[in-house]
Amino acid sequence: MQVLSSIGRFAPSPTGPLHFGSLVSALASFLDARQRKGKWLVRMEDIDPPREVAGASDQILKQLDSHGLSWDGPVLYQSTRLDSYRAALETLVKSGLVYHCQCNRRRIVSLDGIYDGQCRDLKLPKDGQAARLRVDSSNIYFRDQITGDARQNLHKEVGDFVLQRRDELYSYQLAVVIDDEYQGITHIMRGSDLHDSTARQIYLQRCLGYGQPEYAHLPLALNTDGQKLSKQNLAASLVEGNEASNLWAALDWLQQSPPKELQQQSIDRILQWGIDNWSLNILAQNPKDMLAPEGY
Ligand code: GLU
C-alpha cells in the first residue's frame, strides 16, 4: 500500500565510520521507507563535540553513498539547529516543566541512574546547572512494529531527565524529538539499544504538542563477546570495495533470505531485491540480537 506522506530517517552520530551494525540500521530504514514509496532522510547528530571524530560525518556519508543508500534532500546537521533547541527548551521552562539541577555525576550514579527529583522544588538559577524535564507518574505505552507492546513508567524507571547538560550541550533526547518533528518523520527505525529512550521521547513529544511517529527497534548485531557492535567496542569500519557483499550480508542478517546468486549482482540490483522483498514481519517473529557475520 502506498502511503504518500511516509518519511523515514537514518540519524548517525559522527563518532566513527560505519560498521556492520550501523549499516544494518541504515539499510533497514532505507528499505522500509522505499518499500512504502516514502522519503528517506539522513540527519547527522553532531551535537556532542567531545565524542566526535574528525572527518567521521563525511566518511559516513561517503559510505552510505558507495552502498547506494541515497537519501532525499540535504543532510540535516544538528549543529545548525541549536536555536530551535534553545527555543523549545525556553517554552518548556516557561510552562514550568523544566527545572535546574545541581546534582553531580557521583550522586546520579549512586541513584543507579534513576533521578530522585532532589532539585525539583529548589528553584535553582540556570547558570551552570543541568536542565531537567519533570516527568509524571503515568505509564507510557507504545506499540513497536518489531518488538511489540511496550510500557514504561518514567517516574519509577527513569526519573526527571536531562534536556541540557551542565556544559550547555543539548541532550540527545531533546534534539532527536525536535528534529523528528521538524523533518516530519513518520517512521523511526533504529537499533534496540534506543528502545529504552522511546518513552522519554514520546513524553517529550506530548509536552511540546508534537505528533508521535511509528517506532520499530531492530535487533542488535553482536561481537563474539556478546557486546553490541559499536564504535566504543572498536567495531571494524566497513571495507571499501566490499559494498555488494556488505549489503548481502546485512540483508541476510536481517533474516530477509536473499538468494545466494544475488551476491554477484550490482548494488542497485541487491537494493531493488531488498525493497521488493522487505518484510518487517519476519523480523518481528524473531527479534533476537544476533552475532554479526564472520569478518565483521
Ligand atoms: N544518533 C543516534 C546513534 O547514532 C541514533 C539516534 C536515533 O536513531 O534516534 O546512536
Short mmCIF file of C-alpha atoms and ligand atoms in Angstrom, two decimals:
data_model
loop_
_atom_site.label_atom_id
_atom_site.label_comp_id
_atom_site.label_asym_id
_atom_site.label_seq_id
_atom_site.Cartn_x
_atom_site.Cartn_y
_atom_site.Cartn_z
CA MET A 1 0.00 0.00 0.00
CA GLN A 2 1.29 3.43 -0.83
CA VAL A 3 1.40 5.94 1.99
CA LEU A 4 2.34 9.20 0.36
CA SER A 5 3.48 11.10 3.36
CA SER A 6 5.74 8.45 4.86
CA ILE A 7 9.19 9.69 5.90
CA GLY A 8 11.94 7.57 7.47
CA ARG A 9 15.41 8.54 8.54
CA PHE A 10 18.91 7.40 9.49
CA ALA A 11 20.47 9.53 12.19
CA PRO A 12 24.10 8.60 12.84
CA SER A 13 26.33 10.29 15.40
CA PRO A 14 29.70 11.12 13.79
CA THR A 15 31.78 9.19 16.31
CA GLY A 16 33.40 6.93 13.73
CA PRO A 17 32.90 5.28 10.35
CA LEU A 18 30.00 2.95 9.53
CA HIS A 19 30.37 -0.61 10.80
CA PHE A 20 28.17 -3.63 10.18
CA GLY A 21 25.72 -2.67 12.95
CA SER A 22 25.16 0.84 11.64
CA LEU A 23 24.87 -0.46 8.07
CA VAL A 24 22.07 -2.75 9.25
CA SER A 25 20.15 0.22 10.71
CA ALA A 26 20.73 2.37 7.64
CA LEU A 27 19.75 -0.41 5.23
CA ALA A 28 16.64 -1.50 7.14
CA SER A 29 15.27 2.04 7.45
CA PHE A 30 16.10 2.70 3.78
CA LEU A 31 14.32 -0.45 2.54
CA ASP A 32 11.35 0.17 4.78
CA ALA A 33 10.95 3.77 3.54
CA ARG A 34 11.48 2.88 -0.11
CA GLN A 35 9.04 -0.01 0.02
CA ARG A 36 6.41 2.41 1.28
CA LYS A 37 7.42 4.77 -1.55
CA GLY A 38 8.33 7.24 1.15
CA LYS A 39 11.25 9.57 1.65
CA TRP A 40 14.42 8.58 3.44
CA LEU A 41 16.39 11.34 5.15
CA VAL A 42 19.83 11.44 6.71
CA ARG A 43 20.45 13.53 9.81
CA MET A 44 23.90 13.96 11.30
CA GLU A 45 23.62 14.04 15.10
CA ASP A 46 26.68 16.18 15.69
CA ILE A 47 25.81 17.99 18.91
CA ASP A 48 28.32 16.32 21.21
CA PRO A 49 31.73 17.65 20.08
CA PRO A 50 33.74 15.78 22.78
CA ARG A 51 32.53 12.46 21.32
CA GLU A 52 33.01 13.37 17.69
CA VAL A 53 35.78 12.06 15.49
CA ALA A 54 37.18 14.47 12.91
CA GLY A 55 36.12 13.51 9.39
CA ALA A 56 33.56 10.92 10.54
CA SER A 57 30.50 12.78 9.13
CA ASP A 58 31.97 12.92 5.65
CA GLN A 59 33.15 9.34 5.85
CA ILE A 60 29.70 8.07 6.89
CA LEU A 61 28.05 9.95 4.01
CA LYS A 62 30.63 8.56 1.58
CA GLN A 63 30.00 5.04 2.84
CA LEU A 64 26.22 5.41 2.55
CA ASP A 65 26.67 6.71 -0.95
CA SER A 66 29.02 3.91 -2.01
CA HIS A 67 26.43 1.38 -0.77
CA GLY A 68 23.80 3.03 -2.98
CA LEU A 69 21.83 4.26 0.03
CA SER A 70 20.88 7.59 -1.49
CA TRP A 71 18.95 9.95 0.71
CA ASP A 72 16.38 12.60 -0.19
CA GLY A 73 17.15 16.29 0.18
CA PRO A 74 20.09 17.81 2.01
CA VAL A 75 21.59 16.20 5.11
CA LEU A 76 20.39 17.93 8.27
CA TYR A 77 23.25 18.71 10.67
CA GLN A 78 22.05 19.07 14.24
CA SER A 79 24.87 21.52 14.92
CA THR A 80 22.91 24.01 12.78
CA ARG A 81 19.75 23.59 14.86
CA LEU A 82 20.84 24.95 18.23
CA ASP A 83 18.46 27.95 18.05
CA SER A 84 15.49 25.59 17.72
CA TYR A 85 16.62 23.52 20.70
CA ARG A 86 17.05 26.69 22.76
CA ALA A 87 13.57 27.93 21.79
CA ALA A 88 11.89 24.61 22.65
CA LEU A 89 13.69 24.47 25.97
CA GLU A 90 12.55 28.01 26.77
CA THR A 91 8.95 27.03 26.02
CA LEU A 92 9.22 24.13 28.44
CA VAL A 93 10.85 26.32 31.10
CA LYS A 94 8.02 28.86 30.75
CA SER A 95 5.39 26.18 31.18
CA GLY A 96 7.07 25.08 34.41
CA LEU A 97 8.06 21.65 33.10
CA VAL A 98 11.81 22.19 33.36
CA TYR A 99 13.95 22.91 36.41
CA HIS A 100 17.66 23.28 37.01
CA CYS A 101 19.61 20.67 38.85
CA GLN A 102 22.97 20.86 40.62
CA CYS A 103 23.46 17.16 41.38
CA ASN A 104 26.85 15.89 40.34
CA ARG A 105 27.63 12.74 38.41
CA ARG A 106 28.63 10.82 41.53
CA ARG A 107 25.22 11.43 43.09
CA ILE A 108 23.39 10.34 39.91
CA VAL A 109 25.48 7.16 39.73
CA SER A 110 24.65 6.44 43.38
CA LEU A 111 20.96 6.57 42.40
CA ASP A 112 21.53 3.90 39.72
CA GLY A 113 20.70 6.49 37.08
CA ILE A 114 17.09 6.99 38.25
CA TYR A 115 16.91 10.63 39.28
CA ASP A 116 15.04 11.15 42.54
CA GLY A 117 13.97 14.75 41.92
CA GLN A 118 16.07 16.25 44.71
CA CYS A 119 16.38 19.63 42.93
CA ARG A 120 12.75 19.72 41.71
CA ASP A 121 11.50 22.44 44.02
CA LEU A 122 14.74 24.28 44.79
CA LYS A 123 14.19 26.90 42.07
CA LEU A 124 17.89 26.96 41.27
CA PRO A 125 19.16 29.53 38.80
CA LYS A 126 20.08 28.40 35.31
CA ASP A 127 23.80 29.18 35.49
CA GLY A 128 25.98 26.17 35.14
CA GLN A 129 23.23 23.70 36.04
CA ALA A 130 21.68 20.90 34.05
CA ALA A 131 18.07 21.40 32.88
CA ARG A 132 15.71 18.51 33.67
CA LEU A 133 12.23 17.75 32.47
CA ARG A 134 9.67 16.86 35.15
CA VAL A 135 8.06 13.53 34.35
CA ASP A 136 4.69 12.46 35.70
CA SER A 137 3.73 9.17 37.25
CA SER A 138 1.61 7.80 34.40
CA ASN A 139 2.68 4.85 32.27
CA ILE A 140 3.74 5.47 28.67
CA TYR A 141 2.50 2.79 26.28
CA PHE A 142 3.57 2.27 22.70
CA ARG A 143 3.47 -0.49 20.12
CA ASP A 144 6.79 -1.25 18.49
CA GLN A 145 6.44 -2.65 14.98
CA ILE A 146 9.14 -5.24 15.68
CA THR A 147 9.27 -5.88 19.41
CA GLY A 148 5.58 -5.42 20.18
CA ASP A 149 3.78 -3.72 23.05
CA ALA A 150 5.88 -1.75 25.47
CA ARG A 151 5.24 0.17 28.65
CA GLN A 152 7.47 2.36 30.75
CA ASN A 153 6.82 4.35 33.88
CA LEU A 154 9.20 7.29 33.60
CA HIS A 155 8.75 8.33 37.20
CA LYS A 156 9.75 4.91 38.55
CA GLU A 157 12.19 3.75 35.88
CA VAL A 158 13.95 6.90 34.68
CA GLY A 159 13.13 9.97 36.76
CA ASP A 160 13.22 13.57 35.56
CA PHE A 161 15.65 13.54 32.66
CA VAL A 162 18.24 15.94 31.29
CA LEU A 163 17.47 18.20 28.32
CA GLN A 164 20.54 20.39 28.60
CA ARG A 165 23.74 19.36 30.31
CA ARG A 166 25.80 21.47 32.71
CA ASP A 167 28.30 22.06 29.89
CA GLU A 168 25.35 23.60 27.95
CA LEU A 169 25.21 20.83 25.35
CA TYR A 170 21.67 19.82 24.45
CA SER A 171 20.76 16.22 25.17
CA TYR A 172 20.15 13.58 22.54
CA GLN A 173 16.54 13.19 23.81
CA LEU A 174 15.71 16.86 23.23
CA ALA A 175 17.41 17.21 19.86
CA VAL A 176 16.05 13.96 18.42
CA VAL A 177 12.44 14.81 19.32
CA ILE A 178 12.63 18.35 17.94
CA ASP A 179 14.24 17.21 14.69
CA ASP A 180 11.99 14.20 14.12
CA GLU A 181 9.09 16.67 14.29
CA TYR A 182 10.88 19.32 12.21
CA GLN A 183 11.64 16.81 9.46
CA GLY A 184 8.14 15.33 9.55
CA ILE A 185 9.43 11.83 10.35
CA THR A 186 6.60 9.29 10.40
CA HIS A 187 8.66 6.08 10.82
CA ILE A 188 11.60 5.67 13.16
CA MET A 189 13.63 2.51 12.71
CA ARG A 190 16.81 2.15 14.76
CA GLY A 191 18.75 -0.24 16.98
CA SER A 192 17.02 -1.65 20.04
CA ASP A 193 19.64 -0.05 22.30
CA LEU A 194 17.39 3.02 21.86
CA HIS A 195 14.16 1.21 22.77
CA ASP A 196 14.62 2.40 26.33
CA SER A 197 14.71 6.05 25.16
CA THR A 198 11.39 5.82 23.34
CA ALA A 199 9.06 6.50 26.28
CA ARG A 200 11.10 9.61 27.14
CA GLN A 201 10.79 10.79 23.55
CA ILE A 202 7.03 10.17 23.47
CA TYR A 203 6.61 12.06 26.75
CA LEU A 204 8.62 14.98 25.37
CA GLN A 205 6.57 14.96 22.15
CA ARG A 206 3.44 15.30 24.26
CA CYS A 207 4.93 18.14 26.34
CA LEU A 208 5.74 20.00 23.11
CA GLY A 209 2.43 19.22 21.40
CA TYR A 210 4.05 17.13 18.65
CA GLY A 211 2.68 14.07 16.87
CA GLN A 212 4.01 10.56 17.56
CA PRO A 213 5.80 8.60 14.83
CA GLU A 214 5.73 4.82 14.43
CA TYR A 215 8.63 3.01 16.10
CA ALA A 216 10.49 -0.14 15.08
CA HIS A 217 13.56 -1.28 17.02
CA LEU A 218 15.94 -3.60 15.24
CA PRO A 219 17.84 -6.44 16.88
CA LEU A 220 21.48 -5.64 17.62
CA ALA A 221 24.48 -7.12 15.84
CA LEU A 222 26.83 -8.53 18.47
CA ASN A 223 30.57 -9.23 18.56
CA THR A 224 31.95 -12.55 19.78
CA ASP A 225 31.99 -11.19 23.37
CA GLY A 226 28.24 -10.72 23.13
CA GLN A 227 28.52 -6.91 23.05
CA LYS A 228 26.71 -4.66 20.61
CA LEU A 229 28.98 -3.75 17.70
CA SER A 230 29.81 -0.13 18.35
CA LYS A 231 32.44 2.46 17.89
CA GLN A 232 33.22 2.17 21.62
CA ASN A 233 33.90 -1.56 21.20
CA LEU A 234 36.12 -0.79 18.24
CA ALA A 235 33.86 -2.42 15.65
CA ALA A 236 35.64 -2.56 12.31
CA SER A 237 34.81 0.01 9.67
CA LEU A 238 33.19 -1.39 6.53
CA VAL A 239 35.83 -2.13 3.94
CA GLU A 240 35.79 -0.08 0.77
CA GLY A 241 35.21 -2.20 -2.32
CA ASN A 242 33.08 -4.80 -0.49
CA GLU A 243 29.78 -2.93 -0.84
CA ALA A 244 27.82 -5.69 -2.59
CA SER A 245 28.86 -8.33 -0.06
CA ASN A 246 28.21 -5.94 2.82
CA LEU A 247 24.66 -5.33 1.59
CA TRP A 248 24.03 -9.02 1.01
CA ALA A 249 25.37 -9.88 4.48
CA ALA A 250 23.18 -7.18 6.06
CA LEU A 251 20.06 -8.47 4.23
CA ASP A 252 20.88 -11.98 5.32
CA TRP A 253 21.48 -10.89 8.91
CA LEU A 254 18.11 -9.10 8.81
CA GLN A 255 16.57 -12.56 8.08
CA GLN A 256 15.36 -11.49 4.64
CA SER A 257 16.80 -14.67 2.99
CA PRO A 258 18.46 -13.07 -0.05
CA PRO A 259 19.26 -15.69 -2.72
CA LYS A 260 22.94 -16.70 -2.93
CA GLU A 261 23.30 -15.62 -6.55
CA LEU A 262 22.32 -12.05 -5.59
CA GLN A 263 25.81 -11.70 -4.08
CA GLN A 264 27.33 -11.43 -7.55
CA GLN A 265 24.92 -8.69 -8.64
CA SER A 266 25.31 -4.92 -8.64
CA ILE A 267 24.46 -2.93 -5.54
CA ASP A 268 21.43 -1.47 -7.35
CA ARG A 269 20.08 -4.97 -8.05
CA ILE A 270 20.68 -6.04 -4.47
CA LEU A 271 18.90 -2.95 -3.14
CA GLN A 272 15.99 -3.42 -5.53
CA TRP A 273 15.63 -7.03 -4.39
CA GLY A 274 15.71 -5.75 -0.81
CA ILE A 275 12.98 -3.17 -1.46
CA ASP A 276 10.76 -5.69 -3.24
CA ASN A 277 11.15 -8.34 -0.56
CA TRP A 278 11.48 -6.30 2.62
CA SER A 279 9.50 -7.86 5.46
CA LEU A 280 9.27 -6.39 8.93
CA ASN A 281 7.04 -9.29 9.93
CA ILE A 282 9.86 -11.76 9.52
CA LEU A 283 11.98 -9.76 11.94
CA ALA A 284 9.07 -9.32 14.30
CA GLN A 285 8.71 -13.11 14.53
CA ASN A 286 12.24 -13.47 15.87
CA PRO A 287 13.59 -10.13 17.06
CA LYS A 288 16.66 -11.51 18.82
CA ASP A 289 20.09 -9.87 18.96
CA MET A 290 22.48 -11.94 16.87
CA LEU A 291 26.17 -12.37 16.22
CA ALA A 292 27.42 -10.28 13.30
CA PRO A 293 28.60 -12.44 10.37
CA GLU A 294 32.22 -13.58 10.47
CA GLY A 295 34.61 -10.93 9.25
CA TYR A 296 32.55 -8.02 10.54
N1 GLU B 1 22.38 9.23 16.77
C1 GLU B 1 21.95 8.03 17.40
C2 GLU B 1 23.04 6.97 17.30
O1 GLU B 1 23.89 7.06 16.42
C3 GLU B 1 20.69 7.45 16.79
C4 GLU B 1 19.50 8.28 17.05
C5 GLU B 1 18.16 7.68 16.65
O2 GLU B 1 18.10 6.91 15.69
O3 GLU B 1 17.19 8.04 17.30
O4 GLU B 1 23.04 6.06 18.08
#
